[in-house]
Amino acid sequence: MLSRRQLANAIRALSMDGVQQANSGHPGAPMGLADVAQVLWQDFLCHNPRNPQWQNRDRFVLSNGHASMLLYSLLHLSGYALTIDDLKQFRQLHSKTPGHPEVHVTPGVETTTGPLGQGLANAVGMALAERTLAATFNRPSFPVVDHYTYAFVGDGCLMEGISHEVCSLAGTLGLGKLIVFWDNNGISIDGDLKDWFSENVPARFHAYHWHVVAEVDGHDPAAVHAAILQAQQVTDRPSLICCKTEIAFGAPNKANTAQAHGAPLGLDEIKLVREKLAWSHAPFVVPQAVYEAWDATQKGCVLEQQWQAMFEQYCVAYPALAQALLRRMTGTLPEGWADAMEAYKEATQAKSEKIATRKASQNCLDVLGPLLPELLGGSADLTPSNLTDWSGSTVISVQHPAGNYIHYGVREFGMSAIMNGVALHGGFIPYGGTFLTFVDYARNAVRMAALMKQRVIFVYTHDSIGLGEDGPTHQPVEHAAMLRLTPGLSVWRPCDAVETVVAWQAAIVCQGPTCLLFSRQNLPTMSRTPTQVQAIAQGAYVLFDAHSAPDLILIATGSEVSLAMAAAQRLQQQGCAVRVVSMPCAEVFSQQPLAYQQAVLPPTVTKRVAIEAGAADYWYKFVGAHGKVVGLDRFGESAPSDVLFNALGFTAEHIVDVASSL
Ligand SMILES: Cc1ncc(C[n+]2csc(CCOP(=O)(O)OP(=O)(O)O)c2C)c(N)n1
Ligand SMILES: [Mg+2]
């Protein structure tokens, strides 16, 4: 009979050898956490290595993603489709074992981690998704949504501010099936962390209304086992299990030192580890008996089959619910929603209202909401400004877990990373709002949404100096450009209510994240032919055209489109053949066939002016060397919106002057 320690040592050996072979990586945390992981994965984790997508699996998040070899070892040993050769390819080009865990690259990896603290936030999102789905779909005797979310976090995750944001919210929401393990090893990269991380972590989490199991010896499997049992029994609060561990446990000279954090141990030390742990096998050799003891495939199949049997009965008892749950978990959209939105788009054009696009967005949500119960809305404490709620919004709380709207509080980063976790869990299309300028607070989570290709909708209102009196702290300048530079992110800045509908339609069907940039101020609805209405979806289209081939093209987005139209009228009166291109989404436009792009922006027309109340640089790729940009390369000021637009050059006169200078 193999001891738990021997089973854990398989992780230690694979991890130190994997890092050594790559000559790069982090052996310390995997070796320190091996005993905790052995207990969690072998005694508790409900998963099926043969089907990593089984919807009711427990979610496991490695928030300290630098410990990736721990996760790869666990997946390999448990029987996921991750071979010993994959482990030998650690950190190599196109391998299944990249430097930090990446979802969709490695079977069994639930989320991409490495930016510390965000995995923890994703785990909060997963636990929130689980609880909300369970409250919506479970029926007596049919707990069809019923799983835990486990997360490992390092000291670094808990030093990061986002851990405060999301753990505070998780405590308030009472996410009882979230169980977090803190790798309390006293070491971070700069060394012994007592001089930079000294708070009383258990007291901190008590204050968040968490259940805390303090002072667990992370190398005592019985203690870890008991702590997990205890955590599972507390169902009204999340649990933190504080695991005292030794970084690089088993390394005679490097254990308990920062040296073991992020560098190979070296062949000499590895030899000594083998002696100390009595692990005599060559690198990447795991005895058959160890594999057999770790193999979770049979147990996993049984677990899934048991769930499947229950689900089949649920299908009989509650066919509509079962169908809806399956549909939502596969991310499929319901029939009919697209037609309804098309009709709404046409009605919006016909109505021709002058309203802020944030208000148009809310009107849109009133149509979308009843069609798409998977929409999970929210705002970082700006609901009345973002207008992210709609008439059917019901707020999620401990008392009302089955709602569809989350008051995230003033936590932009936490909100964004939680939304990523919700999307990764499945069953929802999360959207959440804040002011565009505060995307800076959330920036890395938006980037992670793009990297992970998650359908998350970031609603950013107050999208320019047009917000007026709140002044330069609140007026975004460089933000739209920054978002557009992020690979895989769709950024829509609609000019009126109709383009707002199209932006929402695009966000719902997008394979990745979308940012919706909306105005605070009212904007007139442009008049359009049905063909023009259809063309909005291509990201850019001709909104106004000369009777002959154009000599000049004005390109604008959002609130500046109506200015461009006013300028075009004057230019036309002066005899200029001018075209106006509205470009609500440059990314989508850039994906159109070249023929379409060139039809909208004929290469022969080099007189071009782009107009956007934001950083100018981005627009030069559309206006070229001979074109000009009416942009904003300075901070705004506190003043009424119309005064500011005039003062900073966003007037039809100025656009005409710039165009005439070409
Ligand atoms: C947001 C972020 N900042 C910095 C880093 C670089 N980094 C990786 S691990 C680490 C130290 C983490 O310390 P700890 O969590 O205690 O890990 P341990 O050394 O115990 O494995 C740092 C600063 C990162 N990955 N993410
Ligand atoms: Mg540490």
XYZ file of C-alpha atoms and ligand atoms in Angstrom:
689
model
C 0.000 0.000 0.000
C 1.435 3.316 -1.049
C 1.500 6.090 1.481
C -0.052 9.472 0.826
C 3.436 10.908 1.017
C 4.622 8.628 -1.776
C 1.666 9.691 -3.921
C 2.453 13.332 -3.230
C 6.092 12.732 -4.028
C 5.091 11.795 -7.565
C 3.922 15.402 -7.951
C 7.153 16.677 -6.424
C 9.318 14.624 -8.744
C 7.377 15.480 -11.900
C 7.389 19.148 -10.973
C 11.068 19.487 -10.175
C 12.041 17.389 -13.190
C 9.703 19.272 -15.519
C 11.151 22.598 -14.439
C 14.680 21.262 -14.672
C 14.104 19.918 -18.183
C 12.616 23.250 -19.332
C 15.400 25.027 -17.467
C 12.652 27.429 -16.482
C 9.695 27.468 -14.139
C 8.632 27.299 -10.519
C 9.306 24.106 -8.553
C 8.790 25.496 -5.043
C 5.038 25.890 -4.807
C 4.185 22.547 -6.473
C 6.483 20.752 -4.034
C 5.052 22.700 -1.107
C 1.436 22.097 -2.059
C 1.785 18.455 -3.124
C 0.413 17.013 0.119
C -2.595 19.342 0.171
C -3.290 18.589 -3.486
C -3.055 14.852 -2.919
C -5.763 14.985 -0.252
C -8.059 17.324 -2.185
C -7.772 15.526 -5.509
C -7.850 11.972 -4.233
C -10.326 12.269 -1.369
C -12.707 14.982 -2.492
C -12.544 16.294 -6.042
C -15.551 15.182 -8.109
C -14.369 15.144 -11.683
C -14.112 12.867 -14.662
C -10.729 12.931 -16.386
C -12.360 11.279 -19.404
C -14.761 14.193 -19.782
C -13.225 17.465 -18.607
C -16.404 19.242 -19.782
C -18.800 17.332 -17.518
C -20.972 20.199 -16.416
C -21.407 19.230 -12.787
C -17.695 18.665 -12.097
C -16.066 20.432 -9.197
C -14.071 23.392 -10.452
C -10.413 23.554 -9.426
C -8.561 26.826 -9.900
C -4.826 27.250 -9.432
C -4.714 30.963 -8.735
C -0.975 30.866 -8.068
C -0.546 29.907 -11.712
C 3.242 29.877 -11.530
C 2.758 26.512 -9.802
C 1.572 25.158 -13.168
C 3.640 21.969 -12.885
C 1.484 21.071 -9.878
C -1.640 21.210 -12.004
C -0.066 19.427 -14.964
C 1.185 16.667 -12.664
C -2.270 16.293 -11.110
C -3.981 16.143 -14.490
C -1.468 13.649 -15.835
C -1.594 11.390 -12.790
C -5.409 11.501 -12.581
C -5.780 10.280 -16.148
C -6.553 13.379 -18.231
C -5.363 13.423 -21.829
C -2.022 14.826 -20.819
C 0.851 12.414 -21.395
C 4.271 12.154 -19.849
C 5.613 13.487 -23.147
C 3.404 16.530 -22.718
C 5.018 17.064 -19.326
C 8.458 16.765 -20.883
C 7.424 19.566 -23.249
C 6.775 21.958 -20.365
C 7.049 25.567 -21.542
C 7.888 24.636 -25.151
C 6.306 26.108 -28.262
C 2.775 24.841 -28.952
C 2.927 22.344 -26.094
C -0.059 21.411 -23.961
C 1.941 22.519 -20.937
C 2.571 26.253 -21.269
C 4.435 28.250 -18.629
C 1.244 29.196 -16.844
C -2.017 27.231 -17.128
C -4.135 28.258 -20.102
C -7.738 27.260 -20.529
C -8.477 25.568 -23.882
C -4.837 24.515 -24.194
C -4.699 21.793 -21.553
C -7.615 19.444 -20.862
C -8.795 19.999 -17.315
C -7.491 23.533 -16.926
C -10.504 25.636 -15.951
C -9.066 29.115 -16.373
C -5.911 30.882 -17.405
C -3.932 31.951 -14.356
C -0.652 33.665 -13.670
C -1.659 37.268 -13.038
C -1.886 36.782 -9.281
C -5.218 37.148 -7.551
C -7.326 36.798 -10.656
C -7.723 33.039 -10.434
C -9.243 33.599 -7.016
C -11.630 36.125 -8.579
C -12.497 33.643 -11.338
C -13.223 31.051 -8.641
C -15.596 33.487 -6.933
C -17.318 33.907 -10.303
C -17.579 30.144 -10.762
C -19.022 29.684 -7.285
C -21.474 32.509 -7.919
C -22.508 30.946 -11.228
C -22.986 27.579 -9.542
C -25.123 28.978 -6.766
C -27.248 31.070 -9.094
C -27.829 28.186 -11.507
C -28.583 25.825 -8.633
C -31.155 28.243 -7.220
C -32.760 28.524 -10.642
C -32.696 24.925 -11.841
C -32.536 22.552 -8.878
C -35.755 20.927 -7.699
C -36.468 18.668 -4.699
C -34.495 15.420 -5.164
C -32.844 16.891 -8.245
C -29.679 18.785 -7.318
C -28.623 18.887 -10.970
C -26.293 21.824 -10.311
C -24.310 20.898 -7.251
C -20.567 21.180 -7.147
C -17.758 22.815 -5.226
C -15.304 25.399 -6.441
C -11.828 24.905 -4.989
C -8.979 27.349 -5.382
C -5.324 27.313 -4.395
C -3.920 30.767 -3.721
C -0.416 31.894 -2.836
C 0.708 34.737 -0.633
C 0.944 36.849 -3.765
C -2.751 36.325 -4.570
C -3.678 37.552 -1.101
C -1.345 40.560 -1.340
C -3.062 41.665 -4.535
C -5.873 44.176 -3.990
C -8.293 42.175 -6.095
C -8.330 39.481 -3.422
C -9.870 41.996 -1.079
C -12.497 43.015 -3.622
C -13.671 39.533 -4.450
C -13.355 37.914 -1.035
C -15.315 40.765 0.491
C -18.092 40.185 -2.053
C -17.940 36.381 -1.773
C -18.393 36.694 1.992
C -21.290 39.105 1.642
C -22.960 36.821 -0.884
C -22.337 33.787 1.341
C -20.877 31.551 -1.354
C -20.722 28.453 0.824
C -19.383 26.062 -1.790
C -16.261 28.076 -2.428
C -13.292 26.561 -0.618
C -9.941 28.336 -0.846
C -6.574 26.960 0.232
C -3.931 29.503 1.175
C -0.382 28.312 0.562
C 1.015 29.978 3.643
C 4.733 29.374 3.069
C 6.102 32.696 4.270
C 8.053 33.193 1.052
C 7.565 35.289 -2.040
C 10.044 36.278 -4.726
C 11.912 38.868 -2.687
C 12.397 36.452 0.187
C 10.950 36.026 3.667
C 7.786 38.066 3.368
C 7.378 39.065 7.003
C 8.570 42.561 6.111
C 5.910 43.120 3.390
C 2.986 40.853 4.213
C 2.208 40.767 7.877
C -1.536 41.100 8.369
C -3.522 38.556 10.290
C -5.000 36.694 7.333
C -7.483 34.582 9.324
C -8.770 37.729 11.060
C -9.040 39.452 7.702
C -11.184 36.651 6.314
C -13.260 36.450 9.482
C -14.034 40.115 8.911
C -15.233 39.233 5.405
C -17.713 36.765 6.984
C -15.714 33.749 5.826
C -15.362 30.491 7.659
C -11.658 30.123 8.404
C -9.712 27.006 9.268
C -6.545 28.556 10.602
C -3.174 26.905 11.151
C -3.527 23.682 9.226
C -0.280 21.770 8.755
C -0.153 21.501 4.982
C 2.090 18.472 5.229
C -0.280 16.533 7.484
C -2.838 14.820 5.237
C -5.134 13.964 8.129
C -5.286 17.618 9.158
C -5.940 18.723 5.594
C -8.635 16.088 5.183
C -10.352 17.188 8.384
C -10.166 20.842 7.344
C -11.851 20.130 4.009
C -14.614 18.161 5.704
C -15.155 21.045 8.073
C -15.231 23.515 5.200
C -17.804 21.471 3.327
C -20.033 21.426 6.376
C -20.197 25.203 6.515
C -22.667 25.925 3.757
C -23.545 29.559 4.361
C -20.065 31.061 4.043
C -17.017 30.539 1.865
C -14.114 28.786 3.576
C -10.451 29.631 3.777
C -8.121 26.819 4.772
C -4.792 28.268 5.886
C -2.182 25.665 5.014
C 1.196 26.159 6.596
C 3.605 24.716 4.060
C 7.283 24.690 3.243
C 8.169 25.922 -0.229
C 10.115 23.199 -2.103
C 9.340 20.658 0.625
C 11.861 17.848 0.321
C 14.753 19.913 -1.015
C 17.450 19.774 1.660
C 19.123 23.090 0.825
C 16.478 25.038 -1.064
C 13.307 24.304 0.903
C 12.013 27.364 2.684
C 14.012 29.730 0.487
C 12.951 32.156 -2.233
C 15.520 30.506 -4.501
C 13.089 27.616 -4.951
C 10.303 29.929 -6.085
C 11.125 30.474 -9.721
C 14.252 28.636 -10.812
C 15.164 24.999 -11.423
C 16.548 23.346 -8.317
C 19.650 22.184 -10.198
C 20.788 18.613 -10.756
C 22.738 18.371 -7.507
C 19.821 19.457 -5.370
C 17.427 17.248 -7.320
C 19.645 14.269 -6.547
C 19.451 15.133 -2.875
C 15.650 15.463 -3.060
C 15.458 11.969 -4.548
C 17.473 10.646 -1.628
C 15.565 12.562 0.993
C 12.149 11.564 -0.348
C 13.294 8.043 -1.170
C 12.108 8.553 -4.737
C 14.590 6.495 -6.695
C 12.908 6.630 -10.109
C 14.479 8.365 -13.064
C 13.071 11.692 -14.255
C 9.561 11.319 -15.714
C 9.338 7.704 -14.605
C 6.337 6.975 -12.401
C 5.896 3.419 -11.137
C 2.799 1.639 -12.346
C 1.519 1.236 -8.798
C 1.631 4.997 -8.318
C -0.265 5.553 -11.558
C -2.874 3.030 -10.484
C -3.332 4.670 -7.125
C -3.764 8.074 -8.732
C -6.009 6.980 -11.591
C -9.341 8.786 -11.206
C -10.866 7.720 -14.496
C -13.044 4.895 -13.243
C -14.304 6.794 -10.254
C -14.872 9.793 -12.482
C -16.962 7.839 -14.957
C -19.100 6.480 -12.145
C -19.621 9.960 -10.732
C -20.684 11.318 -14.078
C -22.934 8.335 -14.759
C -24.672 8.782 -11.409
C -25.275 12.423 -12.214
C -26.406 11.521 -15.713
C -28.951 9.050 -14.333
C -30.390 11.756 -12.101
C -30.387 14.218 -14.976
C -32.327 11.823 -17.159
C -35.041 11.595 -14.526
C -34.978 15.367 -14.232
C -35.529 15.564 -17.995
C -38.708 13.538 -17.546
C -39.930 15.451 -14.516
C -38.941 18.930 -15.702
C -38.398 18.781 -19.455
C -38.446 22.533 -20.049
C -35.982 23.231 -17.242
C -33.693 20.443 -18.379
C -33.668 21.726 -21.914
C -33.000 25.280 -20.784
C -30.125 24.184 -18.557
C -28.517 22.136 -21.319
C -28.951 24.957 -23.790
C -27.380 27.468 -21.462
C -24.492 25.229 -20.414
C -23.542 24.738 -24.055
C -23.740 28.473 -24.675
C -26.378 28.059 -27.366
C -28.733 30.975 -27.922
C -32.495 30.385 -27.840
C -34.516 30.367 -31.016
C -36.254 33.552 -31.940
C -34.080 36.042 -30.136
C -32.312 37.192 -33.308
C -35.532 37.855 -35.208
C -36.949 39.774 -32.281
C -33.838 41.944 -32.144
C -33.940 42.586 -35.873
C -37.515 43.793 -35.519
C -36.512 45.940 -32.562
C -33.646 47.429 -34.549
C -36.011 48.476 -37.336
C -38.485 49.902 -34.840
C -35.661 51.875 -33.207
C -34.686 53.340 -36.559
C -38.298 54.282 -37.265
C -38.706 55.885 -33.842
C -35.706 58.146 -34.456
C -35.293 59.277 -30.842
C -32.656 61.625 -29.484
C -31.393 59.773 -26.415
C -28.069 58.929 -24.800
C -26.656 55.630 -26.002
C -26.514 54.480 -22.366
C -30.290 54.941 -22.282
C -30.629 53.240 -25.658
C -28.653 50.369 -24.152
C -31.084 50.082 -21.277
C -34.010 50.090 -23.698
C -32.240 47.343 -25.580
C -31.800 45.321 -22.391
C -35.525 45.544 -21.837
C -35.963 43.661 -25.099
C -33.023 41.301 -24.669
C -33.642 40.460 -21.028
C -36.841 38.451 -21.446
C -35.378 36.702 -24.499
C -32.090 35.721 -22.865
C -32.471 34.534 -19.260
C -28.739 33.757 -19.312
C -27.928 37.464 -19.155
C -26.373 38.121 -15.745
C -26.104 41.859 -15.305
C -24.424 44.135 -12.876
C -22.545 47.306 -12.219
C -19.700 48.444 -10.007
C -22.015 50.698 -8.003
C -23.047 52.840 -10.952
C -26.348 51.254 -11.880
C -28.272 54.542 -12.176
C -25.501 55.972 -14.382
C -24.615 52.904 -16.440
C -28.307 52.017 -16.824
C -27.353 48.356 -16.772
C -30.538 47.282 -15.014
C -33.825 46.719 -16.810
C -37.433 46.189 -15.816
C -36.902 42.468 -15.177
C -33.721 42.795 -13.128
C -33.775 40.950 -9.824
C -30.884 41.448 -7.457
C -28.881 38.464 -6.245
C -28.382 38.210 -2.495
C -28.139 35.546 0.190
C -31.912 35.673 0.545
C -32.527 35.762 -3.219
C -29.899 33.588 -4.862
C -31.878 33.083 -8.093
C -31.664 36.657 -9.395
C -30.100 38.019 -12.556
C -28.373 41.204 -11.370
C -25.362 41.746 -9.156
C -24.478 44.860 -7.258
C -20.720 44.350 -7.470
C -20.019 47.372 -5.294
C -17.116 49.681 -6.111
C -14.919 46.856 -7.391
C -14.211 47.268 -11.107
C -11.335 44.771 -11.267
C -13.118 42.253 -9.088
C -16.307 42.583 -11.117
C -14.484 42.017 -14.387
C -12.548 38.965 -13.213
C -15.666 37.552 -11.541
C -17.504 37.933 -14.849
C -14.700 35.959 -16.497
C -15.232 33.196 -13.941
C -18.992 33.237 -14.508
C -18.466 32.917 -18.261
C -15.945 30.111 -17.795
C -18.364 28.222 -15.585
C -21.037 28.376 -18.232
C -24.762 28.986 -18.133
C -24.553 32.769 -18.315
C -23.670 35.720 -20.486
C -22.296 38.147 -17.909
C -22.332 41.894 -18.475
C -21.298 44.629 -16.094
C -20.909 48.368 -16.122
C -18.681 51.157 -14.949
C -17.437 54.484 -16.344
C -15.086 54.060 -19.286
C -12.290 55.850 -17.492
C -12.317 53.249 -14.716
C -11.558 50.416 -17.101
C -8.003 51.179 -15.991
C -8.856 49.643 -12.643
C -10.055 46.500 -14.389
C -7.625 46.421 -17.268
C -5.930 43.069 -16.744
C -9.200 41.212 -16.337
C -10.423 42.652 -19.639
C -7.191 41.451 -21.196
C -7.696 38.003 -19.668
C -11.235 37.852 -21.076
C -9.725 38.464 -24.509
C -6.912 35.954 -23.992
C -9.436 33.332 -22.862
C -11.969 34.244 -25.594
C -14.800 34.515 -23.097
C -18.181 35.990 -23.960
C -18.146 38.767 -21.399
C -19.769 42.130 -22.099
C -18.133 45.170 -20.537
C -20.493 48.137 -20.514
C -18.583 51.420 -20.313
C -20.680 54.567 -20.163
C -19.601 58.208 -19.928
C -17.378 57.512 -22.885
C -15.700 60.905 -23.480
C -15.360 64.532 -22.424
C -19.030 64.562 -23.380
C -19.749 63.562 -19.788
C -18.979 67.179 -18.930
C -18.841 68.594 -15.445
C -17.214 65.677 -13.581
C -13.972 66.779 -15.211
C -10.730 65.179 -16.355
C -10.588 62.487 -13.663
C -13.753 61.020 -15.136
C -13.242 61.862 -18.808
C -11.605 59.034 -20.753
C -9.055 60.035 -23.385
C -6.765 57.113 -24.225
C -9.135 54.332 -23.167
C -10.896 53.501 -26.412
C -7.542 53.287 -28.200
C -6.112 51.097 -25.455
C -9.047 48.722 -25.688
C -8.832 48.597 -29.483
C -5.147 47.665 -29.224
C -6.013 44.599 -27.140
C -6.070 41.514 -29.389
C -9.403 39.754 -29.604
C -11.455 42.501 -28.019
C -14.401 43.988 -29.901
C -14.926 47.635 -29.052
C -18.202 49.252 -30.117
C -18.813 52.975 -29.826
C -22.259 53.481 -31.343
C -23.450 56.897 -32.512
C -27.134 56.483 -31.739
C -29.872 54.147 -30.556
C -29.830 52.040 -33.717
C -26.094 51.379 -33.665
C -26.521 50.577 -29.963
C -28.911 47.753 -30.837
C -26.424 46.384 -33.372
C -23.613 46.603 -30.822
C -25.600 44.516 -28.348
C -26.511 42.012 -31.071
C -22.844 41.660 -31.967
C -21.801 41.277 -28.332
C -24.302 38.465 -27.776
C -23.049 36.380 -30.702
C -19.359 37.258 -30.290
C -16.930 34.401 -29.567
C -14.972 36.664 -27.253
C -15.399 39.720 -25.062
C -16.971 42.985 -26.173
C -16.671 46.497 -24.796
C -19.695 48.708 -25.322
C -18.842 52.411 -25.078
C -21.911 54.540 -24.430
C -22.512 58.257 -24.102
C -23.886 60.069 -21.124
C -25.303 62.821 -23.341
C -28.219 62.598 -25.749
C -27.420 61.825 -29.371
C -29.776 62.192 -32.347
C -30.744 59.123 -34.355
C -29.243 59.252 -37.842
C -31.548 58.709 -40.784
C -30.708 55.544 -42.709
C -31.976 53.425 -45.555
C -32.706 49.771 -44.737
C -29.439 48.874 -46.505
C -27.529 51.219 -44.236
C -29.226 49.759 -41.184
C -28.048 46.318 -42.288
C -24.523 47.584 -42.943
C -23.931 48.712 -39.344
C -23.123 45.114 -38.416
C -20.057 45.282 -40.652
C -18.398 47.639 -38.196
C -18.255 50.631 -40.540
C -20.454 51.827 -43.371
C -21.234 54.810 -45.534
C -23.721 56.943 -43.646
C -23.740 59.911 -46.017
C -22.380 60.129 -49.518
C -21.633 62.598 -52.255
C -23.644 62.363 -55.444
C -20.412 61.636 -57.272
C -17.289 59.739 -56.273
C -16.047 61.254 -53.004
C -13.040 63.600 -52.808
C -12.986 63.523 -49.043
C -13.993 61.036 -46.358
C -14.901 61.905 -42.796
C -14.665 58.927 -40.427
C -16.282 59.214 -37.012
C -17.568 57.205 -34.094
C -20.076 57.708 -31.319
C -21.024 61.238 -30.360
C -18.782 62.670 -33.080
C -20.794 61.162 -35.931
C -23.455 63.865 -35.782
C -20.675 66.485 -35.811
C -19.177 64.859 -38.881
C -22.599 64.970 -40.533
C -22.951 68.685 -39.777
C -19.465 69.323 -41.162
C -20.273 67.277 -44.278
C -23.288 69.408 -44.998
C -21.187 72.568 -44.940
C -18.487 70.995 -47.045
C -21.063 69.883 -49.550
C -22.424 73.423 -49.739
C -18.882 74.500 -50.558
C -18.892 72.085 -53.484
C -16.872 69.311 -51.880
C -17.833 65.705 -52.724
C -17.761 64.380 -49.172
C -18.579 61.013 -47.673
C -19.213 60.239 -44.002
C -18.263 56.832 -42.692
C -19.618 55.813 -39.320
C -17.258 53.299 -37.743
C -18.805 51.972 -34.540
C -16.452 48.965 -34.439
C -13.064 49.167 -36.134
C -12.189 45.559 -35.223
C -15.268 44.131 -36.913
C -14.709 46.376 -39.926
C -11.124 45.135 -40.217
C -12.418 41.560 -40.399
C -14.637 42.295 -43.415
C -13.599 41.182 -46.904
C -11.100 43.587 -48.428
C -13.596 44.432 -51.180
C -16.060 45.734 -48.598
C -13.387 47.672 -46.730
C -12.259 49.287 -49.954
C -15.805 50.064 -51.003
C -16.278 51.988 -47.759
C -12.804 53.546 -47.772
C -11.635 53.632 -51.422
C -7.810 53.624 -51.422
C -7.824 56.351 -54.092
C -9.440 58.816 -51.708
C -6.523 59.967 -49.584
C -8.159 63.088 -48.210
C -9.516 61.729 -44.977
C -10.312 63.121 -41.542
C -11.106 60.957 -38.532
C -13.044 62.523 -35.694
C -13.189 61.041 -32.237
C -13.064 62.696 -28.821
C -10.174 60.474 -27.782
C -6.485 59.740 -28.445
C -5.700 60.526 -32.083
C -2.949 58.015 -32.837
C -5.175 55.003 -33.396
C -6.893 56.682 -36.348
C -3.863 57.193 -38.544
C -4.170 53.657 -39.885
C -7.503 54.708 -41.380
C -6.645 58.241 -42.510
C -3.117 57.482 -43.724
C -0.176 59.826 -44.136
C -2.219 62.383 -46.053
C -5.089 62.452 -43.604
C -5.715 64.244 -40.347
C -7.323 63.412 -37.056
C -9.548 65.614 -34.963
C -8.818 63.898 -31.675
C -7.904 64.625 -28.109
C -4.305 64.321 -27.006
C -4.690 66.051 -23.684
C -6.841 65.624 -20.597
C -10.257 67.213 -20.541
C -11.642 69.782 -18.154
C -14.527 70.276 -15.853
C -17.224 72.145 -17.759
C -20.614 71.584 -19.349
C -20.373 69.148 -22.222
C -21.224 71.558 -25.063
C -18.774 74.151 -23.741
C -16.023 71.526 -23.642
C -16.734 70.252 -27.141
C -16.459 73.806 -28.435
C -13.330 74.580 -26.441
C -11.493 71.425 -27.511
C -12.191 71.621 -31.222
C -15.121 69.291 -31.603
C -17.222 71.585 -33.757
C -18.422 71.352 -37.329
C -16.452 74.538 -38.100
C -13.187 73.071 -36.918
C -13.749 69.834 -38.825
C -14.469 71.858 -41.958
C -11.254 73.857 -41.410
C -9.177 70.715 -40.965
C -10.754 69.085 -44.005
C -10.187 72.201 -46.083
C -6.508 72.237 -45.135
C -5.887 68.870 -46.799
C -0.170 40.412 -10.875
C 1.143 39.751 -10.803
N 2.190 40.437 -10.328
C 3.419 39.865 -10.273
C 3.601 38.601 -10.722
C 4.990 37.976 -10.707
N 5.045 36.963 -9.635
C 4.857 35.676 -9.885
S 4.902 34.739 -8.508
C 5.232 36.079 -7.542
C 5.410 35.930 -6.058
C 4.329 35.156 -5.510
O 4.560 34.814 -4.190
P 3.732 33.608 -3.621
O 2.348 33.690 -4.065
O 3.990 33.581 -2.162
O 4.348 32.365 -4.357
P 5.434 31.318 -3.814
O 6.769 31.981 -3.928
O 5.083 31.000 -2.423
O 5.298 30.196 -4.753
C 5.281 37.228 -8.311
C 5.547 38.569 -7.765
C 2.479 37.922 -11.228
N 2.565 36.686 -11.707
N 1.268 38.512 -11.224
Mg 4.523 32.225 -0.838
